Coordinates of C-alpha atoms in Angstrom, one line a residue:
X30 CA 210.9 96.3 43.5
X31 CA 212.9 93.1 45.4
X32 CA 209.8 90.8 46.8
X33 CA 210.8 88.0 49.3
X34 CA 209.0 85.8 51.6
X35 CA 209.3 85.5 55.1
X36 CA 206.7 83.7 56.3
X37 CA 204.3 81.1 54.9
X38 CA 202.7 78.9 58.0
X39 CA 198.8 77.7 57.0
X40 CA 197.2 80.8 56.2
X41 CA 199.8 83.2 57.4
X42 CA 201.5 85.1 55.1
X43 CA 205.3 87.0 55.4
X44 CA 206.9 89.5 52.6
X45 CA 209.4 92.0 52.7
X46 CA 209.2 94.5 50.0
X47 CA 212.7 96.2 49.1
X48 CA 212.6 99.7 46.6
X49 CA 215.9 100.4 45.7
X50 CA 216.9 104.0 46.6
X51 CA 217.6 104.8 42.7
X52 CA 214.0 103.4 41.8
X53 CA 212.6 106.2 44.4
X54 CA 214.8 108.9 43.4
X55 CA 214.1 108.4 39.5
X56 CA 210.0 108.5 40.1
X57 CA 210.4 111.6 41.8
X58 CA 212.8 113.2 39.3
X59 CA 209.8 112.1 37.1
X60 CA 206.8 113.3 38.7
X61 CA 208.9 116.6 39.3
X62 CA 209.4 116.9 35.6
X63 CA 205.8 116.3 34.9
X64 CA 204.7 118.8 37.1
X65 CA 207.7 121.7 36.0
X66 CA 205.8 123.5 33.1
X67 CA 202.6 124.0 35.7
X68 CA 204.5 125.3 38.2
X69 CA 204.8 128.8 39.4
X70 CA 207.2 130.5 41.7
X71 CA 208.3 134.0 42.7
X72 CA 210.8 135.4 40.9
X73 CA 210.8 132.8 38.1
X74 CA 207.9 132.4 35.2
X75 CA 205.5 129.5 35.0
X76 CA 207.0 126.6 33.5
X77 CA 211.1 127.9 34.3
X78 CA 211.5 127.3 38.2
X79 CA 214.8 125.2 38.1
X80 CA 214.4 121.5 39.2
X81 CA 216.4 122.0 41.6
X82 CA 214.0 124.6 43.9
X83 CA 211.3 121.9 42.8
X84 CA 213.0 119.3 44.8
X85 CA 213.6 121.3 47.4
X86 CA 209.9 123.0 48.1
X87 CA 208.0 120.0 46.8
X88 CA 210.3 117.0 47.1
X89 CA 209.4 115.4 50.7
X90 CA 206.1 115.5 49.8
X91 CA 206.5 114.0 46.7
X92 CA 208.8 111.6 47.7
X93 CA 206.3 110.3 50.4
X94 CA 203.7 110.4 47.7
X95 CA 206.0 108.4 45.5
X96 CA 206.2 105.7 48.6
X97 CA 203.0 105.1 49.4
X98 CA 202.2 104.2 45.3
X99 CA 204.8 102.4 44.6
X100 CA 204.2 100.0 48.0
X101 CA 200.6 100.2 47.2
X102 CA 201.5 98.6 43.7
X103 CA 203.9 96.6 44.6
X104 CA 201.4 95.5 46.6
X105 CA 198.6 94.5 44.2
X106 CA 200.8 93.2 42.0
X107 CA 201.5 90.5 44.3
X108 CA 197.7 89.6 45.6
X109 CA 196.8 89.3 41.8
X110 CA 200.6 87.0 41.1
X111 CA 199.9 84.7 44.2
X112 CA 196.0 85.3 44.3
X113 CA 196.2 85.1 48.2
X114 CA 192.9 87.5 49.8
X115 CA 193.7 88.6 52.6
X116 CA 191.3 88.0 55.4
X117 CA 191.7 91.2 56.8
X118 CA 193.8 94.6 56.2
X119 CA 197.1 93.9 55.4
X120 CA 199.7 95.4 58.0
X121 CA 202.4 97.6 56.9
X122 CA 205.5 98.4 58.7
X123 CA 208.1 100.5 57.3
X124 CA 212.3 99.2 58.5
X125 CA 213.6 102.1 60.2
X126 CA 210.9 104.2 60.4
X127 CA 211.6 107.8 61.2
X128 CA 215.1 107.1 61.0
X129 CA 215.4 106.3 57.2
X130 CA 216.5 109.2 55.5
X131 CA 216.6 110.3 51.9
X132 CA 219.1 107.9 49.8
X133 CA 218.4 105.1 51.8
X134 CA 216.5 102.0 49.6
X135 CA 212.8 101.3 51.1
X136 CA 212.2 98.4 53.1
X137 CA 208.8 96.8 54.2
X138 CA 207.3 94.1 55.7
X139 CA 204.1 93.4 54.6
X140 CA 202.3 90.2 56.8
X141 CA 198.5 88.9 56.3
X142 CA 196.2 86.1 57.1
X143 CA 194.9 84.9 53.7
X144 CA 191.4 83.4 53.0
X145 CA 191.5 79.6 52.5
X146 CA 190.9 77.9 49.8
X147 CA 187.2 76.7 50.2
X148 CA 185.9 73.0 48.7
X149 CA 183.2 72.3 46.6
X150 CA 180.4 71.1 48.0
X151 CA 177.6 68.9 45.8
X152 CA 174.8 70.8 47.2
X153 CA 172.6 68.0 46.0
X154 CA 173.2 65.7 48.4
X155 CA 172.2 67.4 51.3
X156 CA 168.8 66.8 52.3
X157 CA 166.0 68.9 53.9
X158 CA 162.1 69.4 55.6
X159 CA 160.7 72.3 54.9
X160 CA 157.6 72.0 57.7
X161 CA 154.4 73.2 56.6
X162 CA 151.6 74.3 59.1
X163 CA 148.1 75.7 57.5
X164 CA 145.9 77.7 59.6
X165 CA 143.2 76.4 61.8
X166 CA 139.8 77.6 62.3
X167 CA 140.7 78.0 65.8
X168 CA 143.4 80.3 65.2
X169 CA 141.5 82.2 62.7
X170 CA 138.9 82.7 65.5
X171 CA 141.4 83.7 67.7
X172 CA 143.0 86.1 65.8
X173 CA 139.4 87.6 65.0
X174 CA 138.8 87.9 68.3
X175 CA 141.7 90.0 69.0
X176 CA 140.7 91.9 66.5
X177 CA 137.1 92.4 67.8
X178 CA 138.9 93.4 71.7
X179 CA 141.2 95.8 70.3
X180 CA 137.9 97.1 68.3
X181 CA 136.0 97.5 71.4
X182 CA 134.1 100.4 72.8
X183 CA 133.0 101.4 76.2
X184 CA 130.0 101.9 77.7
X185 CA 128.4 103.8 81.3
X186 CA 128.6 101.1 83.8
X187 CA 125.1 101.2 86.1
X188 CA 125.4 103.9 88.7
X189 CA 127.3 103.4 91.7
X190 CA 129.3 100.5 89.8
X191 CA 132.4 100.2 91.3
X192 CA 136.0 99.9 88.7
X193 CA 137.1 96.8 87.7
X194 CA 140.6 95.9 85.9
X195 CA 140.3 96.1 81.9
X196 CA 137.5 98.8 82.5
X197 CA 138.2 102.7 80.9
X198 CA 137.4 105.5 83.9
X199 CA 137.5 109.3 82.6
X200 CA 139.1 111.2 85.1
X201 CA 140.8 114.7 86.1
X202 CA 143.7 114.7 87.7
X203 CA 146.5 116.9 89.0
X204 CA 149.7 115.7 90.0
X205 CA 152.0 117.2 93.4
X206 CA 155.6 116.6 93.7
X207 CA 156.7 118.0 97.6
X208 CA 153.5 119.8 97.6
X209 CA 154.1 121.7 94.4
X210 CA 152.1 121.0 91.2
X211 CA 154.3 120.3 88.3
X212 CA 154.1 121.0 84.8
X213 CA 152.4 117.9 82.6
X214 CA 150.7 116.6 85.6
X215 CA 147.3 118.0 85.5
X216 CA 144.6 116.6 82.5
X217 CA 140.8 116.8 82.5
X218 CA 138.3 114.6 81.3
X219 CA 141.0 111.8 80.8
X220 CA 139.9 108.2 79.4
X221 CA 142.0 105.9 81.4
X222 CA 141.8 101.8 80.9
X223 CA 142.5 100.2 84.1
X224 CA 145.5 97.5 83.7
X225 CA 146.8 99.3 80.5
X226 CA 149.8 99.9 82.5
X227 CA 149.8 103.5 80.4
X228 CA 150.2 105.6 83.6
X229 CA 153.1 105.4 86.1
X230 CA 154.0 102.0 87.8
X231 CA 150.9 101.8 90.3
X232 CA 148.6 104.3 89.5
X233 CA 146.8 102.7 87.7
X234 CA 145.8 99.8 90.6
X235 CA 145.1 102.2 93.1
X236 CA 141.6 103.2 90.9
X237 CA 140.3 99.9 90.9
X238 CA 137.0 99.9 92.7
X239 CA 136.4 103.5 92.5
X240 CA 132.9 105.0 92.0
X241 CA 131.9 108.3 89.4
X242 CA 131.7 111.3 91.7
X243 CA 135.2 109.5 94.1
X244 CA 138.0 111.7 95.1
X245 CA 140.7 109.4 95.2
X246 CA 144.1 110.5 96.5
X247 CA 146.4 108.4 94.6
X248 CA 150.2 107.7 95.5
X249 CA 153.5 106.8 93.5
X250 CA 156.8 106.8 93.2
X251 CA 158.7 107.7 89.6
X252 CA 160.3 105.2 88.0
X253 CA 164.4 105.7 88.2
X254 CA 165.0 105.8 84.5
X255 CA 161.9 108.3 84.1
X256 CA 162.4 110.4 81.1
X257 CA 162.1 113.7 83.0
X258 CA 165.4 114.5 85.4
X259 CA 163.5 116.7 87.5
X260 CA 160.7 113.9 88.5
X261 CA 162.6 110.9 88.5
X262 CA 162.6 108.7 91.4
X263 CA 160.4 111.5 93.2
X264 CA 157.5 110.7 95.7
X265 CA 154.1 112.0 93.8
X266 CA 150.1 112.1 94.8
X267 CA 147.8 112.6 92.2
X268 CA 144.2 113.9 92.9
X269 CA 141.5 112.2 90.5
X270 CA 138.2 112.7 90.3
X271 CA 136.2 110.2 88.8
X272 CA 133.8 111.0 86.3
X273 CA 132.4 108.0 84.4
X274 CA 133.4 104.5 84.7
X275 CA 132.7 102.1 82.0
X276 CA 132.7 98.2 80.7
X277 CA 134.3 97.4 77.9
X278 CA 132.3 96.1 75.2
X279 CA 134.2 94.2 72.1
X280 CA 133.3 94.5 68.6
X281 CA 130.4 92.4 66.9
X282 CA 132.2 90.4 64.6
X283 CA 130.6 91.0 61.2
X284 CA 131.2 92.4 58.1
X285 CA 131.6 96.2 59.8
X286 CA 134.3 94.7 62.0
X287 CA 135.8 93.6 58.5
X288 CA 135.5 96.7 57.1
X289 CA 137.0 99.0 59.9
X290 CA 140.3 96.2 59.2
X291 CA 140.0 97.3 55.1
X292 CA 138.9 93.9 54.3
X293 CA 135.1 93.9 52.3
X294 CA 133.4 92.1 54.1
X295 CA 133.8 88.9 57.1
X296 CA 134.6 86.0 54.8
X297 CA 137.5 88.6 53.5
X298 CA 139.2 89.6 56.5
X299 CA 138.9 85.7 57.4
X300 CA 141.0 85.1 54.0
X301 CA 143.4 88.4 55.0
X302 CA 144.1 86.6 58.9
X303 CA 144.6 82.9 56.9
X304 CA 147.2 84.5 54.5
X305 CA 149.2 86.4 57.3
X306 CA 149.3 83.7 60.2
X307 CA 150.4 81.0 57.0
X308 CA 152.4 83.7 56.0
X309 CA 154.1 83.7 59.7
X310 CA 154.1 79.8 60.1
X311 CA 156.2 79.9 56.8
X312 CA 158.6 82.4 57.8
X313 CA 159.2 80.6 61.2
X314 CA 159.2 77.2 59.0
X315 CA 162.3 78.5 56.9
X316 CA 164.2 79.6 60.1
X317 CA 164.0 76.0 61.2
X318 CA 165.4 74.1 57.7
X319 CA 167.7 77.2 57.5
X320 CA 169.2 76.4 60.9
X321 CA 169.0 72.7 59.9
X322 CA 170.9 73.8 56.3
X323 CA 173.3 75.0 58.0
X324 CA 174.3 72.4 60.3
X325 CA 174.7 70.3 57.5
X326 CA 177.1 72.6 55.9
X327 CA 179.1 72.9 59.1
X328 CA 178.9 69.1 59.5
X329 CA 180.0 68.2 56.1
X330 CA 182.7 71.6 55.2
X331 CA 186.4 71.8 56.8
X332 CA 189.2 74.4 56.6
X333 CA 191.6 76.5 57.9
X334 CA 190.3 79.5 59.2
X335 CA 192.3 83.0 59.4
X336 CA 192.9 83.5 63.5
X337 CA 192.4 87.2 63.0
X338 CA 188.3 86.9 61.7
X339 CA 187.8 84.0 64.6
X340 CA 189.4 86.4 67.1
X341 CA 187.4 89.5 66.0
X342 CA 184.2 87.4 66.1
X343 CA 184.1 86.1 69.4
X344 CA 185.1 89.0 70.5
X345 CA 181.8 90.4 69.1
X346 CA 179.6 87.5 70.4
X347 CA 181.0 88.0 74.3
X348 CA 180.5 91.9 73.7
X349 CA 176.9 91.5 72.4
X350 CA 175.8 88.6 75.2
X351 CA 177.2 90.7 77.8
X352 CA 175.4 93.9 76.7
X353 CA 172.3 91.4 76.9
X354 CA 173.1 90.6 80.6
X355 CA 173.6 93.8 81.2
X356 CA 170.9 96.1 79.4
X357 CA 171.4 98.8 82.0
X358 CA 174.6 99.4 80.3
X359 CA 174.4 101.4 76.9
X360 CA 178.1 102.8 76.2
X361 CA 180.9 100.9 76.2
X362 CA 182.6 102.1 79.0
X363 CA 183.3 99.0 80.6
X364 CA 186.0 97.0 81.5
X365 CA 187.6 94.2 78.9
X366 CA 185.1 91.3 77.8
X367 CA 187.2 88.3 77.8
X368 CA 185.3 85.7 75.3
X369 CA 185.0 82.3 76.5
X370 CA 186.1 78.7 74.1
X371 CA 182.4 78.9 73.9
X372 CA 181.8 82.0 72.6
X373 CA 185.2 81.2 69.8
X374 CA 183.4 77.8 69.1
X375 CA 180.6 79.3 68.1
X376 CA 183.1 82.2 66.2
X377 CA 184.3 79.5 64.1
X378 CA 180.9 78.1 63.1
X379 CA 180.3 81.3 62.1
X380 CA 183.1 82.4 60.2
X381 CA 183.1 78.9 58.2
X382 CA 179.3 79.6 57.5
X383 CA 180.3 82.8 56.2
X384 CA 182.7 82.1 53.9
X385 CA 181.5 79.0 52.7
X386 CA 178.2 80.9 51.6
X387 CA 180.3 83.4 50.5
X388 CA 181.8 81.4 48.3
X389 CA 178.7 79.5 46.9
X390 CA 177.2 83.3 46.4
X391 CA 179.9 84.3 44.4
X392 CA 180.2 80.9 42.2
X393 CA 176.5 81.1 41.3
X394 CA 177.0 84.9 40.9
X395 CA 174.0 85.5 43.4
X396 CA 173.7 89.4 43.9
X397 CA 171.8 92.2 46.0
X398 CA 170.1 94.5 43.8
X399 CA 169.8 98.3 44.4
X400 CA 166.1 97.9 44.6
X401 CA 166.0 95.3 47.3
X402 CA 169.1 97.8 49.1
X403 CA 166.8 100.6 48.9
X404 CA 163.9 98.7 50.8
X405 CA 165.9 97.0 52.9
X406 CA 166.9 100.8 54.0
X407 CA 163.3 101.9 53.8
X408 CA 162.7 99.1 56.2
X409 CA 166.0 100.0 58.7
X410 CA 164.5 103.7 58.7
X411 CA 161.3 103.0 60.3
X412 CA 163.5 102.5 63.3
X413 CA 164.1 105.9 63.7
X414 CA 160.4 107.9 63.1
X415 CA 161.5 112.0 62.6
X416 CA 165.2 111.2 61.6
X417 CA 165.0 109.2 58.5
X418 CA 166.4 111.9 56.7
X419 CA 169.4 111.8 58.8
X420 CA 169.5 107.7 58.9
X421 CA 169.5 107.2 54.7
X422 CA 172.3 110.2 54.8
X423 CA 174.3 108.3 57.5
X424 CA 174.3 104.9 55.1
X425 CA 174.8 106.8 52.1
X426 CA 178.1 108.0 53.5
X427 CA 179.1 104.8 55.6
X428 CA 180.5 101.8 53.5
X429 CA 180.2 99.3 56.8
X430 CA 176.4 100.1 57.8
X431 CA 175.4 99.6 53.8
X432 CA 177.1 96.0 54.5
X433 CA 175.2 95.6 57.3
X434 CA 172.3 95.8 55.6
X435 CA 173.3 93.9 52.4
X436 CA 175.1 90.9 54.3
X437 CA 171.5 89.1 55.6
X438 CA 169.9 90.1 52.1
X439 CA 172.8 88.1 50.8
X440 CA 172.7 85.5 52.9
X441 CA 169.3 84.7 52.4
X442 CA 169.4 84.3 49.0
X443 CA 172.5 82.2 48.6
X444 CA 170.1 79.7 51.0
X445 CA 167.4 80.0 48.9
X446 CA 169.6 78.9 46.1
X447 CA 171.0 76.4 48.1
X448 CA 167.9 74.7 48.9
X449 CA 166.7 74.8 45.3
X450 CA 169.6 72.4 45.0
X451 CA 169.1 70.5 47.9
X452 CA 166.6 67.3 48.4
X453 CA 163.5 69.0 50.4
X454 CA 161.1 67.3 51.6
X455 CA 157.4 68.9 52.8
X456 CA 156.1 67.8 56.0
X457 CA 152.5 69.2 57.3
X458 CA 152.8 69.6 61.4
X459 CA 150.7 71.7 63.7
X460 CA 151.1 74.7 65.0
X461 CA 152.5 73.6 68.2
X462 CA 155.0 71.3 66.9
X463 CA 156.3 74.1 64.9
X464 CA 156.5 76.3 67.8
X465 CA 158.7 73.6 69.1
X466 CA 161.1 73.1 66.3
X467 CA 161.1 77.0 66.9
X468 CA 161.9 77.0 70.4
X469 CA 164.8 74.2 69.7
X470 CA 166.8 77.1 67.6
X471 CA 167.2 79.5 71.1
X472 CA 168.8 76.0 72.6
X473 CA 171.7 75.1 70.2

């Protein structure tokens, strides 16, 4: 196998591959041989068909068999001589295509993008604040309040009481559609919360003020979008009768109230809310020095960077803001999304962030293990309630949607073992100047 350059500009790459005809021929003649005393044939017995039937029943597809391996090694052979990566799948193109013909030596160009060659960086010098917020009393009361509401109960209101918003009414109802009652529209002794919005846009409004013992005719219009064809967008009145109205009435907050939330008693589920909104503050806290990490990195770090994985990510980032504009949209039948030297600034951030922590993953031989894959899967599935069979199938078979899933668990460590490098400094702020060191991320 002849290998000659043709191009070498920055990180694009040029070779032609030439297999001399003879080369071909003899590989064949060989595998053709190999395969003789296996083969079996009519008129001849196993092992004795002459080579020259072989050739002429198995040949072509040998030949192209033949081909494909012996550019496929020529191939390798020269990514581990040069030790270029290629940045994306090299492309192949055979000279002459369908007109080569048997005899003929093998020409083909082989051209790539390869991955750059990425600098150290001393990961000590870069210098972080890690923010710290611990949680208030007020907060803690807040959140036990919360609790206590979505605790409540609901008691009989005093006779002749008329509804108000955030109060439960038990009703029967029966829905018409152009006079005819319809099937799912019809329910007795219903407990409805006024201002739940749990009932079509609408209904729910037009109950307010109503008395036990009203008939209240109540009028609406189904949502576009409504999950049933046959009622969507449809005119409907619905005749309820009330039946009870009553208050709401929140939990005491005591040690029952703890124990309905699996905590022992009061002082426990105080310690349970302190642990999960610290817990919260610190998750929100490592988004912020991550983000700050980060733009360090892309502050300090230059390189080339292959064309092909800037292209293909802005490309992404247009497609994905656009389907954000335009959430009525769920296919992609649509016309071209043309990205914008905004959306490829922000492409090359990206794909220098990738590689560079690629890189520093791979030096400090950070890995994913197969039980963090399997809960990050566990996690993914919950997505999907009655098809999680299907879902762990669909990633067990599907190379690109197991990356999916491995590429943030990767990323996360290789910052964590960044920033065990790094100079980090511990700052205690309040809750509201974390939420704006939060809000700061959505603006860059």
């Amino acid at each position: 196998m002849q290998v000659k350059e043709t191009r070498n500009e920055g990180l694009k790459r040029g070779y032609q591959f030439t297999l001399p005809a003879a080369d071909l021929a003899a590989t064949v003649d060989a595998k053709l041989k190999e395969a003789q005393p296996e083969v079996e044939m009519k008129g001849f017995r196993k092992g004795k068909v002459p080579m020259a039937m072989l050739k002429k029943q198995f040949g072509p597809r040998v030949l192209g068999d033949a081909m494909q391996e012996a550019i496929d090694g020529a191939l390798r052979n020269h990514l581990e001589t040069s030790g270029d990566r290629p940045a994306t799948q090299p492309k192949v193109e055979m000279e002459g295509g369908e007109t080569w013909k048997e005899g003929d030596d093998v020409v083909v160009n082989v051209t790539y993008e390869a991955l750059p060659a990425i600098p150290e960086v001393d990961l000590t010098a870069l210098s972080l604040e890690k923010l710290k917020v611990e949680a208030e009393e007020t907060a803690v009361t807040e959140a036990l309040e919360n609790l206590a509401k979505s605790a409540q109960s609901f008691e009989d209101r005093r006779k002749g009481s008329k509804s108000k918003d955030g109060d439960q009414v038990v009703i029967d109802f029966k829905g018409f559609v152009d006079g005819e009652a319809f099937e799912g529209g019809e329910a007795e002794d219903y407990p409805l919360v006024l201002g739940s919005n749990s009932f079509i846009p609408g209904f729910e409004a037009q109950l307010v003020g109503a008395k036990a013992d009203d008939e209240v005719k109540v009028e609406v219009k189904f949502p576009e979008e409504y999950g049933a064809a046959h009622l969507a967008g449809k005119d409907a009145i619905f005749e309820c009768k009330i039946k009870a109205v009553k208050a709401p009435k929140a939990a005491e907050i005591d040690d029952e109230l703890a124990k309905k939330f699996g905590a022992e008693d009061l002082d426990g589920l105080k310690k349970q809310i302190s642990d999960r909104l610290e817990a919260e503050y610190a998750g929100a806290a490592r988004q912020v020095m991550k983000r700050a990490l980060l733009d360090q990195l892309d502050a300090t770090v230059s390189f080339d960077l292959p064309e092909s994985l800037v292209e293909a990510e802005a490309e992404q980032i247009a497609h994905q803001l656009w389907h954000e504009e335009n959430p009525e949209v769920h296919d992609h039948n649509h016309g071209a999304i043309e990205p914008t030297d905004e959306h490829k600034k922000l492409a090359e951030r990206r794909v220098r962030l990738g590689l560079l922590l690629a890189e520093i993953g791979q030096k400090a031989e950070v890995t994913v293990t197969d039980q963090e894959m399997t809960q990050a899967v566990l996690r993914a599935a919950r997505q999907y309630p009655g098809q999680e069979r299907a879902f762990f199938e669909f990633i067990q078979q599907n190379q690109g949607a197991q990356q999916q899933l491995r590429a943030p668990i990767f990323e996360d460590k290789v910052i964590d073992h960044i920033a065990a490098q790094a100079k980090v400094e511990e700052k205690t702020v309040t809750k509201e100047e974390l939420e704006k060191a939060v809000e700061k991320l959505d603006e860059l």
